[in-house]
Coordinates of C-alpha atoms in Angstrom, one line a residue:
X1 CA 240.2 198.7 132.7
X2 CA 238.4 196.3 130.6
X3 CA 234.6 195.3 130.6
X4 CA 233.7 191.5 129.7
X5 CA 230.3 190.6 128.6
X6 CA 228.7 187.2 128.9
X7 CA 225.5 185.8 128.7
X8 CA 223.9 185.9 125.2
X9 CA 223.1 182.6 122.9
X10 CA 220.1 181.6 120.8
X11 CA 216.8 181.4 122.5
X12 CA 213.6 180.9 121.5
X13 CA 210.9 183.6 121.1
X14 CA 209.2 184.4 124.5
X15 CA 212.3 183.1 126.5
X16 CA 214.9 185.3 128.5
X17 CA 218.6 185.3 128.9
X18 CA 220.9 187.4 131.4
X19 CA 223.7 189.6 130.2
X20 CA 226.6 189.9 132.5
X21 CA 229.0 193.1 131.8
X22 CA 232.1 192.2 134.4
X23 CA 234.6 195.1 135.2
X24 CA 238.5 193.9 135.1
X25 CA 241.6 196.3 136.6
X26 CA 241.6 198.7 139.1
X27 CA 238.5 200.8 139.4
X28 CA 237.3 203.0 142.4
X29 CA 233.6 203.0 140.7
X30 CA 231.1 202.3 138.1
X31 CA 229.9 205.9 137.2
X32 CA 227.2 204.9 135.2
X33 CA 226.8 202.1 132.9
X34 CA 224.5 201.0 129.6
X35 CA 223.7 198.1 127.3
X36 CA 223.2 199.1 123.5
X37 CA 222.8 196.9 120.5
X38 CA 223.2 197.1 117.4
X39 CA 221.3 194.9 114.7
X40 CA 223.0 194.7 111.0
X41 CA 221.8 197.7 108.9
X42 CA 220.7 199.8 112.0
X43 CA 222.2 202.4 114.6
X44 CA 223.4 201.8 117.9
X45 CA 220.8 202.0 120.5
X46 CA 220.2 202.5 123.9
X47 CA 218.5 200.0 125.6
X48 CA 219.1 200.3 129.7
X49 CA 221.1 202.3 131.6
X50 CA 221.6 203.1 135.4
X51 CA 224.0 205.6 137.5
X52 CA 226.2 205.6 140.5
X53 CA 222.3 206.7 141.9
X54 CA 220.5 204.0 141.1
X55 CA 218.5 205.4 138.3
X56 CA 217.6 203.5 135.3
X57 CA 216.2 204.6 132.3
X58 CA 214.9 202.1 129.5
X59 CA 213.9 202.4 126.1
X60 CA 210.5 202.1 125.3
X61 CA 210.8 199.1 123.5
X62 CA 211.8 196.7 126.2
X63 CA 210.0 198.5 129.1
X64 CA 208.6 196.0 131.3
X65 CA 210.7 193.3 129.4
X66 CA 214.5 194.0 130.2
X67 CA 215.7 194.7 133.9
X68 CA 219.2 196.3 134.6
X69 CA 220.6 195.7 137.9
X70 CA 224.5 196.4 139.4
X71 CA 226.3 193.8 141.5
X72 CA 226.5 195.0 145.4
X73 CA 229.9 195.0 145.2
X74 CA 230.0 197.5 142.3
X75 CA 232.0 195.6 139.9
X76 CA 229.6 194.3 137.0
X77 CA 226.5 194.7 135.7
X78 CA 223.4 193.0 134.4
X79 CA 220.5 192.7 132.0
X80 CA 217.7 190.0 132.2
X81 CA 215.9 189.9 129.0
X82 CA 212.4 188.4 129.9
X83 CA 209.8 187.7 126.7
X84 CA 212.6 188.3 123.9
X85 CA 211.0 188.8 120.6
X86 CA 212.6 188.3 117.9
X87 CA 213.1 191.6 116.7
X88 CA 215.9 192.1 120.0
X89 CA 218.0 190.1 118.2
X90 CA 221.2 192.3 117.9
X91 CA 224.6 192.9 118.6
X92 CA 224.6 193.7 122.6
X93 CA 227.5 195.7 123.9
X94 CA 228.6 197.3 127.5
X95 CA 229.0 200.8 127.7
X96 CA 230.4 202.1 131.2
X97 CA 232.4 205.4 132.4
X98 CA 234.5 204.3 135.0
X99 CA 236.1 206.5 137.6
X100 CA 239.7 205.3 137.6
X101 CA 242.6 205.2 139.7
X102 CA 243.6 209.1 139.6
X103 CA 240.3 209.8 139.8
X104 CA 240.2 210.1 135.4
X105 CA 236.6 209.3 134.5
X106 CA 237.2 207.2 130.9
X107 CA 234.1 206.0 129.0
X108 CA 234.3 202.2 128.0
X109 CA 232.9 199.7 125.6
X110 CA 232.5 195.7 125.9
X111 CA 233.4 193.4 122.7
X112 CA 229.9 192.5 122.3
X113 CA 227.5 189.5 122.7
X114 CA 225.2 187.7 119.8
X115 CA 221.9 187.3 121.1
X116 CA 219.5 185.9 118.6
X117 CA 215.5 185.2 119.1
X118 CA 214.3 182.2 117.1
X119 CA 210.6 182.6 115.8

């Protein structure tokens, strides 16, 4: 299993772009999943996550701004990024635990997408 991230590039401040975190190999389901990023110098940090429930959680700082959503067929994920300031300019990586074939439930990270906010 293998997550694949898309979507990030340079935008300008105020502008919006849409992550895509896809899910490759054999899967029975998406346990939960997150997007983090990490910005030279700082930690790792949470930005949106949901579960198999449907419940998201976001971090204060793009509440109202970022939306996380699930395909319907279970297979990928999403972020839309609305307003981006340029301090969300960061590293932004998938993070998903994935119930795999013989039902072993292995946590996962994407390589990473550049997103970058112009002033």
């Amino acid at each position: 299993v293998q997550l694949v991230e898309s979507g990030g590039g340079l935008v300008q401040s105020g502008g919006s772009l849409r992550l895509s975190c896809v899910v490759s190999g054999p899967f029975f389901k998406i346990i939960k999943m997150g997007w983090y990023r990490q910005a030279p110098g700082n930690m790792r940090e949470l930005v949106a996550s949901f579960n198999s429930d449907g419940v998201t959680n976001y971090a204060d700082f793009v509440k109202g701004r970022f939306t996380i959503s699930k395909d319907v067929g279970g297979t990928a994920g999403y972020l839309q990024m609305n307003a981006l300031k340029p301090e969300d300019t960061a590293m932004y990586f998938c993070n998903a635990d994935i119930l795999e074939l013989g039902y072993t439930q292995t946590g996962h990270w994407g390589q990473g997408t550049q997103v970058t906010v112009a002033s």
